[in-house]
PDB file of C-alpha atoms in Angstrom:
ATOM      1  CA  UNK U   1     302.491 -93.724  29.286  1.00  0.00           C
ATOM      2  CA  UNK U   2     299.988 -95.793  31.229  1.00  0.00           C
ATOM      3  CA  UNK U   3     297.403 -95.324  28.748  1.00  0.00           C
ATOM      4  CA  UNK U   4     299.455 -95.559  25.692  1.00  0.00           C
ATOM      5  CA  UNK U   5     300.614 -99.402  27.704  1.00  0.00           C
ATOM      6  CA  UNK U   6     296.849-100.052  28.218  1.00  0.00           C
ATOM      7  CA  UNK U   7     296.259 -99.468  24.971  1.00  0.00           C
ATOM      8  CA  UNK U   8     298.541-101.811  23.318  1.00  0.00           C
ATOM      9  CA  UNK U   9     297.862-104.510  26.065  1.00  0.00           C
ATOM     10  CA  UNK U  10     294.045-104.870  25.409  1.00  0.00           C
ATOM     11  CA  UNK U  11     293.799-104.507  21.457  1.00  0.00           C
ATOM     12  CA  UNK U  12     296.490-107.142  20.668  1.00  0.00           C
ATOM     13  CA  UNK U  13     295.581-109.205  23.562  1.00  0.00           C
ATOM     14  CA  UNK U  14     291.905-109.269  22.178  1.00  0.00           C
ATOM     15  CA  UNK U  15     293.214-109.356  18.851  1.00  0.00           C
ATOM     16  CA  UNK U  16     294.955-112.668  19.341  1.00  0.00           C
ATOM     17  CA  UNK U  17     292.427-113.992  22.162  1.00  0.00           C
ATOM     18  CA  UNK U  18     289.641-113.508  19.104  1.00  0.00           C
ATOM     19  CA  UNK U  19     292.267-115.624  16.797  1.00  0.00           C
ATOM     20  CA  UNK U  20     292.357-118.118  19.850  1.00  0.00           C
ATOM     21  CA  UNK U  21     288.583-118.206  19.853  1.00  0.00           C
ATOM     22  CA  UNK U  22     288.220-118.825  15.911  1.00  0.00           C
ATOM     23  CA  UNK U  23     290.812-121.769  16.579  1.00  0.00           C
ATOM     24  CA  UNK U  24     289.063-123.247  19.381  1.00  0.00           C
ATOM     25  CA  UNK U  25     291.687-122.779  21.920  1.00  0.00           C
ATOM     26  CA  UNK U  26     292.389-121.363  25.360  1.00  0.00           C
ATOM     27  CA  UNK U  27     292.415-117.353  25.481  1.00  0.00           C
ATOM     28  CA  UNK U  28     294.985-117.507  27.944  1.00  0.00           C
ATOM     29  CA  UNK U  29     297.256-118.822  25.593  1.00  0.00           C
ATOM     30  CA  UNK U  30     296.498-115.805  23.444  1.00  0.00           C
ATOM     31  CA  UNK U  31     296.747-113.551  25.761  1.00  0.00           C
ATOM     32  CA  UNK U  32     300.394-114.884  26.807  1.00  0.00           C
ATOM     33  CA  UNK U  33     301.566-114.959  23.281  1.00  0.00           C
ATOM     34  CA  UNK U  34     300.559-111.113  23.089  1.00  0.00           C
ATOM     35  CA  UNK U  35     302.583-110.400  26.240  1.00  0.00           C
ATOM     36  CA  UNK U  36     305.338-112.006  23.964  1.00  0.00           C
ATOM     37  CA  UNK U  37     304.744-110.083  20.909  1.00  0.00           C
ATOM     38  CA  UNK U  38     305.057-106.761  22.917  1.00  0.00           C
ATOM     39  CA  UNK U  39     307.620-107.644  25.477  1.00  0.00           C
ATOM     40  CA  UNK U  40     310.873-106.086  25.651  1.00  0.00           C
ATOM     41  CA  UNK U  41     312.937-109.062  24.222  1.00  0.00           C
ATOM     42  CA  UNK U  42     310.668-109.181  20.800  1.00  0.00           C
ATOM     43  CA  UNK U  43     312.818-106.882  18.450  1.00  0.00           C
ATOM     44  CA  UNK U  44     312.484-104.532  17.500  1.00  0.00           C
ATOM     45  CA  UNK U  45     311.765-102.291  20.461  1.00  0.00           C
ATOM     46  CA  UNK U  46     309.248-102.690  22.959  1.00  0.00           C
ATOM     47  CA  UNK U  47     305.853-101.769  22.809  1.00  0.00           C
ATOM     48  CA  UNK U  48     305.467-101.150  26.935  1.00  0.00           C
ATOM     49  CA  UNK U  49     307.357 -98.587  28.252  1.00  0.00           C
ATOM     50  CA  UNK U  50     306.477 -99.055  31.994  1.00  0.00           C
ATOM     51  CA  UNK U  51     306.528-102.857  32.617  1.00  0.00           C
ATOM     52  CA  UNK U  52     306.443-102.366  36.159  1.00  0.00           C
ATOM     53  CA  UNK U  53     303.407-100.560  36.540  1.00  0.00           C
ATOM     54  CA  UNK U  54     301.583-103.299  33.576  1.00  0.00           C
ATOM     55  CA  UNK U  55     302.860-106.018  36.249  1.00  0.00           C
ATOM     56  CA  UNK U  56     300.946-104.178  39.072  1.00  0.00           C
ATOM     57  CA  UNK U  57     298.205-104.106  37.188  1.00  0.00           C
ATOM     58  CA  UNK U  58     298.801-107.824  36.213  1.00  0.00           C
ATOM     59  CA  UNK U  59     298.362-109.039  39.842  1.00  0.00           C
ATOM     60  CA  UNK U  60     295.124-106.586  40.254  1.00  0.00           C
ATOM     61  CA  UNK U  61     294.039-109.143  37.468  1.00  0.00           C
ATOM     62  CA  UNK U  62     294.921-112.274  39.280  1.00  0.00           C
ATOM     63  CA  UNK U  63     293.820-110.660  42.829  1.00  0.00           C
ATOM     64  CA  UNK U  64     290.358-110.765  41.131  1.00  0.00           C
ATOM     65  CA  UNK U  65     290.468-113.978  39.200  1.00  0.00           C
ATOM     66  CA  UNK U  66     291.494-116.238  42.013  1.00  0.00           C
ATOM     67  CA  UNK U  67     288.736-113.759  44.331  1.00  0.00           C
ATOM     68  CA  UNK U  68     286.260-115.018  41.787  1.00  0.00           C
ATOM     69  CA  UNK U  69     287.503-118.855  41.835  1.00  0.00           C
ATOM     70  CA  UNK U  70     286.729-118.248  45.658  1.00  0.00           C
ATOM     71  CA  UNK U  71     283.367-117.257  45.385  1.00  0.00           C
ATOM     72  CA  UNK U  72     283.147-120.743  43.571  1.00  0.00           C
ATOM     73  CA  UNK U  73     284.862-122.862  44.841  1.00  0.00           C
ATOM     74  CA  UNK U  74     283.564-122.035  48.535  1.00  0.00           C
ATOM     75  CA  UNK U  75     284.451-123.349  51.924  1.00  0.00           C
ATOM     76  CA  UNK U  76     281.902-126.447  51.955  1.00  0.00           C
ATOM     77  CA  UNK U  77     283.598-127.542  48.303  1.00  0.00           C
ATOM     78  CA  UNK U  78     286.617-127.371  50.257  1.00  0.00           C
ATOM     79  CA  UNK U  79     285.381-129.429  52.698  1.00  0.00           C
ATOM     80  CA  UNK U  80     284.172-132.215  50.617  1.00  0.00           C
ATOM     81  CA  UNK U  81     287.390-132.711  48.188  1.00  0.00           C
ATOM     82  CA  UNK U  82     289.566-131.682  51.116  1.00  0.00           C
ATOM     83  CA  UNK U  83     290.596-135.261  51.623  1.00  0.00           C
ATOM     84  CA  UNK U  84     291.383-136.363  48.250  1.00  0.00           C
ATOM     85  CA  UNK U  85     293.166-133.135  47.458  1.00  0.00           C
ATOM     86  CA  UNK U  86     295.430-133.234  50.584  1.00  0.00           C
ATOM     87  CA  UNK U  87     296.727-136.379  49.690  1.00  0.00           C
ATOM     88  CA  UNK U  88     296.738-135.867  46.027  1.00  0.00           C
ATOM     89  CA  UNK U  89     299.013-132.693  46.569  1.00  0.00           C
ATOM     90  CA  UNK U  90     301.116-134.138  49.063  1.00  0.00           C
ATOM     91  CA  UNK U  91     302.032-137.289  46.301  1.00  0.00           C
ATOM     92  CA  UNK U  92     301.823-134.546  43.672  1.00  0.00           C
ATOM     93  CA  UNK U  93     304.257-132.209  45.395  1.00  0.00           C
ATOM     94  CA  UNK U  94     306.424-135.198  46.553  1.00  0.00           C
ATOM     95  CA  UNK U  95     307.044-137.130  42.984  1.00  0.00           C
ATOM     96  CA  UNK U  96     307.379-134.224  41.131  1.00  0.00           C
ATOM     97  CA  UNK U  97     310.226-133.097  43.523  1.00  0.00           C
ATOM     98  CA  UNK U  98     311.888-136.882  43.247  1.00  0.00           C
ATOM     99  CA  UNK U  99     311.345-136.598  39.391  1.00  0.00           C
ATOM    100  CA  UNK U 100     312.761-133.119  38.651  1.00  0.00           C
ATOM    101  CA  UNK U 101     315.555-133.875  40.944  1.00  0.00           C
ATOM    102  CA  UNK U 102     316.588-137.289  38.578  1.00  0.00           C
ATOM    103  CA  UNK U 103     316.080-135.081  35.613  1.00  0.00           C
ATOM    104  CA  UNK U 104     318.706-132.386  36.788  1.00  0.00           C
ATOM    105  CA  UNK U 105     321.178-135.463  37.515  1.00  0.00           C
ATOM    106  CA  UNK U 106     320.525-136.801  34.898  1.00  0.00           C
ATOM    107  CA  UNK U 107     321.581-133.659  32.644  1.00  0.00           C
ATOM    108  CA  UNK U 108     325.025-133.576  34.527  1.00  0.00           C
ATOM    109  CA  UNK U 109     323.951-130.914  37.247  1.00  0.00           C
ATOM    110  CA  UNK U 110     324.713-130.848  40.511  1.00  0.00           C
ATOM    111  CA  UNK U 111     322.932-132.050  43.656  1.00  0.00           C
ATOM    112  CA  UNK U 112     321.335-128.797  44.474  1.00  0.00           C
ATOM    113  CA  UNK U 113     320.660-127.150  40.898  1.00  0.00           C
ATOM    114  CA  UNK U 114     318.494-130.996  40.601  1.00  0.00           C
ATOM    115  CA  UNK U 115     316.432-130.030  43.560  1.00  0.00           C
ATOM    116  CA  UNK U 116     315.764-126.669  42.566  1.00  0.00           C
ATOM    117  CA  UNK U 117     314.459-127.679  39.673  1.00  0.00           C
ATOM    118  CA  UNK U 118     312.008-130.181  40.863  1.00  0.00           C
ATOM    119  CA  UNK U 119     310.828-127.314  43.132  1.00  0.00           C
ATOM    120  CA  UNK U 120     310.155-125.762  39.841  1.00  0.00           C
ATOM    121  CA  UNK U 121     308.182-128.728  38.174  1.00  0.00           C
ATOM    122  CA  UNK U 122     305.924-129.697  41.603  1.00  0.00           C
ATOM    123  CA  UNK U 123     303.422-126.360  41.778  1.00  0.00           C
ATOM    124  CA  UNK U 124     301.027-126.285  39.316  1.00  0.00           C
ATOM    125  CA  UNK U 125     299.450-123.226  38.141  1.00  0.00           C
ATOM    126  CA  UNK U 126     296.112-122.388  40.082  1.00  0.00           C
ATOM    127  CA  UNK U 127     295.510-118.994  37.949  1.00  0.00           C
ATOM    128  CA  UNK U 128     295.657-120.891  34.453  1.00  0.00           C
ATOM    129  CA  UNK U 129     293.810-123.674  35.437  1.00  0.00           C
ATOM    130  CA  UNK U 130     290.956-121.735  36.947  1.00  0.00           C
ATOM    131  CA  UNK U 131     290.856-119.451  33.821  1.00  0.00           C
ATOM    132  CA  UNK U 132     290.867-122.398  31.159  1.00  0.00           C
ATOM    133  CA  UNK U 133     288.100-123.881  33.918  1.00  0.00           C
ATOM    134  CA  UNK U 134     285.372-121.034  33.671  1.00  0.00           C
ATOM    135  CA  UNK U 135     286.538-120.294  30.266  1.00  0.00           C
ATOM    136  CA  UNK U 136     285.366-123.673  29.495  1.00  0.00           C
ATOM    137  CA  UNK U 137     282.101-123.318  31.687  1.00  0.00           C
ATOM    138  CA  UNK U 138     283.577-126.167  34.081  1.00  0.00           C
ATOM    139  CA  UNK U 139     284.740-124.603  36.698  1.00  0.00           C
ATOM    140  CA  UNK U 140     281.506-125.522  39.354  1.00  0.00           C
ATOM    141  CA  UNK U 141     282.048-129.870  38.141  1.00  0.00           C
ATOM    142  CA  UNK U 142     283.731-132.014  41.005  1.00  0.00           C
ATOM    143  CA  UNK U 143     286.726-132.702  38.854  1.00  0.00           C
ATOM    144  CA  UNK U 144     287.217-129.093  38.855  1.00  0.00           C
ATOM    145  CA  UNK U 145     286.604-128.179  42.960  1.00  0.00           C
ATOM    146  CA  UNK U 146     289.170-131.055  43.179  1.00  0.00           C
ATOM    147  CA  UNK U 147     291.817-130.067  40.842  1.00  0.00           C
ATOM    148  CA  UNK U 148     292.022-126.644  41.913  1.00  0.00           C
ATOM    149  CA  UNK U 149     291.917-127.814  45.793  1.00  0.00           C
ATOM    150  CA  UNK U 150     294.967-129.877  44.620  1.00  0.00           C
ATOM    151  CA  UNK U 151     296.812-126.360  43.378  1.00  0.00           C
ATOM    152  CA  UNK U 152     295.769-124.409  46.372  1.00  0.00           C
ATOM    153  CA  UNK U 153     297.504-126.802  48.395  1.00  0.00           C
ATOM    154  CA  UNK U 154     300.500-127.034  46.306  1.00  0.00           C
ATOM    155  CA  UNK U 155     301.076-123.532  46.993  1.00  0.00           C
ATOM    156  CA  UNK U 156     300.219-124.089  50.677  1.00  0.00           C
ATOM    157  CA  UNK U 157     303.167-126.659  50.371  1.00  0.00           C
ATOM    158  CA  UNK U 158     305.487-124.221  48.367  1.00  0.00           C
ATOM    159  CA  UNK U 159     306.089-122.333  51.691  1.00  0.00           C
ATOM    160  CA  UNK U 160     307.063-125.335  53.106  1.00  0.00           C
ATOM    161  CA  UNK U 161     309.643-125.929  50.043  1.00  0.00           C
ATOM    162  CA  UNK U 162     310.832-122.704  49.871  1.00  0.00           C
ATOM    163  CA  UNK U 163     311.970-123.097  53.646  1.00  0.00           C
ATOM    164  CA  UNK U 164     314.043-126.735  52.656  1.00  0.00           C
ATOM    165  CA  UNK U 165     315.240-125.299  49.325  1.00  0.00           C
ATOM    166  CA  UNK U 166     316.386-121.855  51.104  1.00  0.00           C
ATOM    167  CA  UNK U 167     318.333-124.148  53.915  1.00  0.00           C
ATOM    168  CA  UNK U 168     319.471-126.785  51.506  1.00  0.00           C
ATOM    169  CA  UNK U 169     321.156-123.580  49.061  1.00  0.00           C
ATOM    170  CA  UNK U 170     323.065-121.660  52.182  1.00  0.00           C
ATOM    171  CA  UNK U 171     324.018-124.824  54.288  1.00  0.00           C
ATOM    172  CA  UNK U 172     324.139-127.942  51.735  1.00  0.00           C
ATOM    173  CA  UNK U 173     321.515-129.253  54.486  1.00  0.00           C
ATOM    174  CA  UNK U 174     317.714-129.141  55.268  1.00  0.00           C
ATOM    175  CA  UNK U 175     317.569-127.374  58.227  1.00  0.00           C
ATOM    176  CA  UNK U 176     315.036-129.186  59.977  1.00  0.00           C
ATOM    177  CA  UNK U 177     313.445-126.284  62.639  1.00  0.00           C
ATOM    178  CA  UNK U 178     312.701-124.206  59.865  1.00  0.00           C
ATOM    179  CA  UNK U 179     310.771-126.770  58.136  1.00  0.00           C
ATOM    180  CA  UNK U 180     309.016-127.882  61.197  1.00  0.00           C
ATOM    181  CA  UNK U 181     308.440-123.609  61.847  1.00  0.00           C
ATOM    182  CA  UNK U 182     306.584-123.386  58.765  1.00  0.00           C
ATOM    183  CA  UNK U 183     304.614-126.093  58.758  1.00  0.00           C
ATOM    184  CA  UNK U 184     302.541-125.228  62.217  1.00  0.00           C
ATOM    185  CA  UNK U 185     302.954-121.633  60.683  1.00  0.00           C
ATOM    186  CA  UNK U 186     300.609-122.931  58.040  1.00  0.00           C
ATOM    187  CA  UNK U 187     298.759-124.705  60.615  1.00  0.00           C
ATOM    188  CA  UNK U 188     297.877-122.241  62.884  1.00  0.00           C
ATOM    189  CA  UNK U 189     297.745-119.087  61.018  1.00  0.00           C
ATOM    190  CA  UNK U 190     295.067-120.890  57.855  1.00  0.00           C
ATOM    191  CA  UNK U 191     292.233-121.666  60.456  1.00  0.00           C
ATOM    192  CA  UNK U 192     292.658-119.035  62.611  1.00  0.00           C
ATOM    193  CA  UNK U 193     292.568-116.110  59.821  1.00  0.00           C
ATOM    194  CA  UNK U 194     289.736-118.490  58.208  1.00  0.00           C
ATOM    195  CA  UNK U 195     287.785-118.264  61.385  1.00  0.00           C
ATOM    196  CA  UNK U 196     288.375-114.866  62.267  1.00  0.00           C
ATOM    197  CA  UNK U 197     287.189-113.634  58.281  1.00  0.00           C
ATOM    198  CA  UNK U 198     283.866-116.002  58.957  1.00  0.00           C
ATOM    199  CA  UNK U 199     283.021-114.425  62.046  1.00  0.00           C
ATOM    200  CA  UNK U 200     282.917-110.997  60.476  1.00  0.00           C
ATOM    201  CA  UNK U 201     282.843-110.639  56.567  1.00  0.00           C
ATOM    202  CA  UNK U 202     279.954-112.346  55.822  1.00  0.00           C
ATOM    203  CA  UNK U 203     277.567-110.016  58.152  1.00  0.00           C
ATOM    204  CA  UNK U 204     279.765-107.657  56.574  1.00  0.00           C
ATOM    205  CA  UNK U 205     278.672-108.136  53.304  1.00  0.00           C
ATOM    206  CA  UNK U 206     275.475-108.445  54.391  1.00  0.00           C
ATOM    207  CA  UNK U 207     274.813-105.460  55.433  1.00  0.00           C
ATOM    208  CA  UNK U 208     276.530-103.401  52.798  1.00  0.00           C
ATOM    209  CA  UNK U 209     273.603-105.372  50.676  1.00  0.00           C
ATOM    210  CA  UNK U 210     271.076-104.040  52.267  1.00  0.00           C
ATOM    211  CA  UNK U 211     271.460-100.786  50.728  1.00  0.00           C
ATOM    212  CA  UNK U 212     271.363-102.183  47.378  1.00  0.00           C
ATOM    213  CA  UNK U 213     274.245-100.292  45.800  1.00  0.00           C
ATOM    214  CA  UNK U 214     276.231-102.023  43.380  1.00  0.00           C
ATOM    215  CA  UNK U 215     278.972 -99.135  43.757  1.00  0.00           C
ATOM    216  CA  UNK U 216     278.890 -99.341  47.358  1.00  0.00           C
ATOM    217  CA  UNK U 217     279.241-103.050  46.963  1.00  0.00           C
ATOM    218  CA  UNK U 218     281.826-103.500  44.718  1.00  0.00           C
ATOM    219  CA  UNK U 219     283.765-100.222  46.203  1.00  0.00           C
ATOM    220  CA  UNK U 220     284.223-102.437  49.176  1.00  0.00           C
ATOM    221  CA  UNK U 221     284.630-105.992  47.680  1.00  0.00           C
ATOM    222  CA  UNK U 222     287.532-104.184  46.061  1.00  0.00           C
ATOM    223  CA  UNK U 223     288.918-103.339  49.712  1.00  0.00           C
ATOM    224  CA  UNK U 224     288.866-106.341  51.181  1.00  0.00           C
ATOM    225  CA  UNK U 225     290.718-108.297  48.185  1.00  0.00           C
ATOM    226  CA  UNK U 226     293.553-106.018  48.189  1.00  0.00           C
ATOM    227  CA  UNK U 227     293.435-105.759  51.654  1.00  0.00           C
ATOM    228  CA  UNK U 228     293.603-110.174  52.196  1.00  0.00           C
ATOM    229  CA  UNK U 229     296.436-109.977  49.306  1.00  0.00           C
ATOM    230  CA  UNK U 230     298.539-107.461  51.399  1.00  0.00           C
ATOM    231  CA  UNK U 231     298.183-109.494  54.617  1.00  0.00           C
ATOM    232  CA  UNK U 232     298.700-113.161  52.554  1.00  0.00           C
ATOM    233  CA  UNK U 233     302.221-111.304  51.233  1.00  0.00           C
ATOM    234  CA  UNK U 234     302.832-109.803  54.596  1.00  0.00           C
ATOM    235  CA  UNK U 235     302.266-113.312  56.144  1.00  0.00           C
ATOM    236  CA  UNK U 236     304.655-114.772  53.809  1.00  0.00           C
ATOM    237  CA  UNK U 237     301.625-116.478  51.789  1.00  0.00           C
ATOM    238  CA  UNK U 238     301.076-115.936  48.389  1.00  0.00           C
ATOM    239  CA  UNK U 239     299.279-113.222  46.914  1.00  0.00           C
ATOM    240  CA  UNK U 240     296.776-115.890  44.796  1.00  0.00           C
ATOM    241  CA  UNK U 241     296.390-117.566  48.730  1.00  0.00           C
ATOM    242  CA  UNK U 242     294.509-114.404  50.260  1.00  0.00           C
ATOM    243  CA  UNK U 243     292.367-113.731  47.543  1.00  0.00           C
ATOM    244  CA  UNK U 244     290.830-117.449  46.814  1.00  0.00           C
ATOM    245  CA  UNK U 245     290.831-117.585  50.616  1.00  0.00           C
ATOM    246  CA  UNK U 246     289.134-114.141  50.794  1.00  0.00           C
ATOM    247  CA  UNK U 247     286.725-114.836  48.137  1.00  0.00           C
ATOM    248  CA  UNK U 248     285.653-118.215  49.553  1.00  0.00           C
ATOM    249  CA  UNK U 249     284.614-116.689  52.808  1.00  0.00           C
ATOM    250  CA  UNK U 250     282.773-113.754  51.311  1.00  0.00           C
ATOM    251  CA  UNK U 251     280.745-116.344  49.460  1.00  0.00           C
ATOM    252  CA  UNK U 252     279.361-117.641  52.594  1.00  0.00           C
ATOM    253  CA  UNK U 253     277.266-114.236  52.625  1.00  0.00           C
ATOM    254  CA  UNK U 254     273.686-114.271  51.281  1.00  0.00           C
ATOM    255  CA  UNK U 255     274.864-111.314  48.555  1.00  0.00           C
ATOM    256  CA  UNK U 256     276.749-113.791  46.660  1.00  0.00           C
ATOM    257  CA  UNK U 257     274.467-114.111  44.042  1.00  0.00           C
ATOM    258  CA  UNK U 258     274.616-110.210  43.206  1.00  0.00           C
ATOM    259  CA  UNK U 259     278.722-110.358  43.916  1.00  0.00           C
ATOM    260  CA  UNK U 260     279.856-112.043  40.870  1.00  0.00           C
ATOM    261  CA  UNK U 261     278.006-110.153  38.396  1.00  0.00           C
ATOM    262  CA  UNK U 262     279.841-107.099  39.804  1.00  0.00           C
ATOM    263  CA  UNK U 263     283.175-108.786  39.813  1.00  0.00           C
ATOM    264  CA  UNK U 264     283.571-110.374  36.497  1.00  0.00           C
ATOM    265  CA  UNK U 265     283.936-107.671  34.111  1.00  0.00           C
ATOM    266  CA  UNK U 266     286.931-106.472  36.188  1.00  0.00           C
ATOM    267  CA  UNK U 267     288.216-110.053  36.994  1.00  0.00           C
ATOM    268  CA  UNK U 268     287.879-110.617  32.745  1.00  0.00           C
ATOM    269  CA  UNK U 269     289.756-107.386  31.745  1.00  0.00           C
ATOM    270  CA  UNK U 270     292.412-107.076  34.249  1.00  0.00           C
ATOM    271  CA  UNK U 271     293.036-111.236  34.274  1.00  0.00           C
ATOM    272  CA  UNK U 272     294.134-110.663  30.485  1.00  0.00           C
ATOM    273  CA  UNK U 273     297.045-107.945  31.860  1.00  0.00           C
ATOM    274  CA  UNK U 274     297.814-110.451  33.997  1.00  0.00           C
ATOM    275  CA  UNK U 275     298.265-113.521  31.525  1.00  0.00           C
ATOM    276  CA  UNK U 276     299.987-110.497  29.355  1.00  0.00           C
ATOM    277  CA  UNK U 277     302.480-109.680  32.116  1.00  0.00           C
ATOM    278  CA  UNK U 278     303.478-113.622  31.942  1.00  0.00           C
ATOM    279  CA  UNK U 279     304.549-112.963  28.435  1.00  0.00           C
ATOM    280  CA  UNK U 280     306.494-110.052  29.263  1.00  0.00           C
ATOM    281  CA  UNK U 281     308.970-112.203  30.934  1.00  0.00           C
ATOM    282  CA  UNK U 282     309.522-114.633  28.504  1.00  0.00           C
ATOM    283  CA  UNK U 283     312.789-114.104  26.372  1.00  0.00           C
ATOM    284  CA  UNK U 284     313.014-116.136  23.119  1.00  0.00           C
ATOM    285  CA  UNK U 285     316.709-116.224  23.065  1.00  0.00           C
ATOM    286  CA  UNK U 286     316.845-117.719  26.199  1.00  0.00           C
ATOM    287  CA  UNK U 287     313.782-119.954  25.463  1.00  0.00           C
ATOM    288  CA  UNK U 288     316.250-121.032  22.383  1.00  0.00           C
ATOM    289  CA  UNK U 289     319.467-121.314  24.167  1.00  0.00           C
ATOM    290  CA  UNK U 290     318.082-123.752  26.667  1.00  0.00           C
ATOM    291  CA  UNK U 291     315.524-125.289  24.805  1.00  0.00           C
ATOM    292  CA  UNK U 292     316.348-129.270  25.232  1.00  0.00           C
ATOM    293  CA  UNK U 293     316.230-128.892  28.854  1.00  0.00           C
ATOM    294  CA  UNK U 294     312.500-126.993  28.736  1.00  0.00           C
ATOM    295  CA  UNK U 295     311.396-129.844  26.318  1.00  0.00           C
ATOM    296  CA  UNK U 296     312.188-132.460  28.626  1.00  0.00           C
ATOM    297  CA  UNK U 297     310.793-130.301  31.873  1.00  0.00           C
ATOM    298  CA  UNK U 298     307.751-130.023  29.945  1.00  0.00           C
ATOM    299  CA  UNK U 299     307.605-133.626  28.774  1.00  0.00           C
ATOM    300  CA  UNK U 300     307.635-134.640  32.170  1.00  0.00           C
ATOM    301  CA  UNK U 301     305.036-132.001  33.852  1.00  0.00           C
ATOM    302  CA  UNK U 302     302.545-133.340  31.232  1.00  0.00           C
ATOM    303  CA  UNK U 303     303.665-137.024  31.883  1.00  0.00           C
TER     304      UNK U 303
END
């Protein structure tokens, strides 16, 4: 059954991706729309029979695309836009709440309903903007280093939302030492994991290079991205989190220049199950049934 899934994944996804390409658009958008035209709500029957394994499979693919946005978009880009993204994010994060929230009253909901839903309009997307980036060769330009610094700290400040939105949905109240928990979480655990990796992965690496293997190399750059997306989930981060984290301190080794090489055939083949497994999810009936509401949720994300 895996196979047969496989199968049908990667020749309509690169069927419609190559439409995509004729047409001068984003892949991802093809690849999303193929996801959609095998999904279980596109009659008539399904195409996957084993969605949960395909979704597995899907986060391999973003384990290794947001790895490769690491090795990028390193720790002394970081550095540099840190500033400007920190306070970008934090006004980002902040109006989009305050705006989703209006929008929901607005519509007749209720106070909480209004607040989850500016939750859902604040975090942008790091995965599809760093695959439209290198898609578009852009992804190494300023703009770029800053606008996906801006989404890694959006989801940085998602754990922080979850923890008001979780307190404001069982108590009608934010409950103010669980908010104040999770933010020196975030402020002790980033640096100290960030530190710990830079001590050792980089000599590491290093010396896994010396024996000029690209299977030993790879073999074990494989390892440690699954391994920093198990402890980001375990640590209540995201699974996108550990791997641009991982892959930002691996690129401080002097084998970066033969890493990516290695990495990108697997980063482009499983990243289109991932962008798939997004399509999966999408129902058109619902899509239709509450369709006035997503136009004006989407009208004001672009706004």
């Amino acid at each position: 059954m895996l196979i047969q899934d496989l199968a049908v994944i990667l020749l309509i996804s690169g069927l419609v991706a190559l439409l995509f390409q004729r047409l001068n658009q984003p892949k991802v958008i093809g690849y999303v729309l193929a996801g959609l035209i095998v999904g279980p709500y596109t009659p008539p029957f399904s195409l996957i029979q084993d969605q949960e394994v395909i979704r597995t499979l899907g986060d391999i693919g973003l384990i290794f695309l947001m790895f490769s946005l690491g090795l990028n978009f390193n720790l002394r880009r970081m550095r540099r836009v840190g500033p400007t993204a920190l306070i970008t994010a934090v006004l980002d994060v902040g109006v989009m709440v305050w705006l989703g929230y209006l929008l929901g009253r607005r519509l007749g909901w209720a106070p909480v309903p209004s607040l989850f839903l500016g939750g859902i309009v604040c975090d942008s997307s790091s995965s599809i903007l760093a695959k439209i980036l290198q898609d578009l060769g852009r992804d190494r330009e300023r703009f770029a280093g800053i606008t996906i610094g801006i989404t890694i700290l959006e989801d940085l400040l998602a754990v922080v939302l979850i923890a008001v939105l979780t307190g404001v949905a069982q108590t009608g109240h934010v409950q103010a030492g669980e908010v104040a928990g999770q933010i020196w979480y975030l402020i002790l655990a980033l640096p100290l994991l960030t530190i710990a990796g830079l001590l050792i992965l980089p000599r590491l690496i290093d010396y896994i290079n010396r024996f000029r293997s690209d299977e030993l190399l790879i073999v074990a750059l494989a390892g440690l991205c699954f391994g920093a997306a198990l402890l980001a989930i375990r640590l209540r981060f995201s699974l996108a989190l550990g791997a641009v984290l991982i892959g930002a301190i691996v690129s401080e080794s002097r084998a970066t220049p033969r890493i990516a090489p290695l990495v990108d055939p697997l980063r482009h083949v499983f990243s289109a199950v991932f962008f798939v497994t997004i399509g999966l999810r999408l129902n058109p009936a619902a899509i239709a049934a509450n369709l006035p509401v997503l136009l004006l949720a989407t009208a004001l994300v672009i706004v």
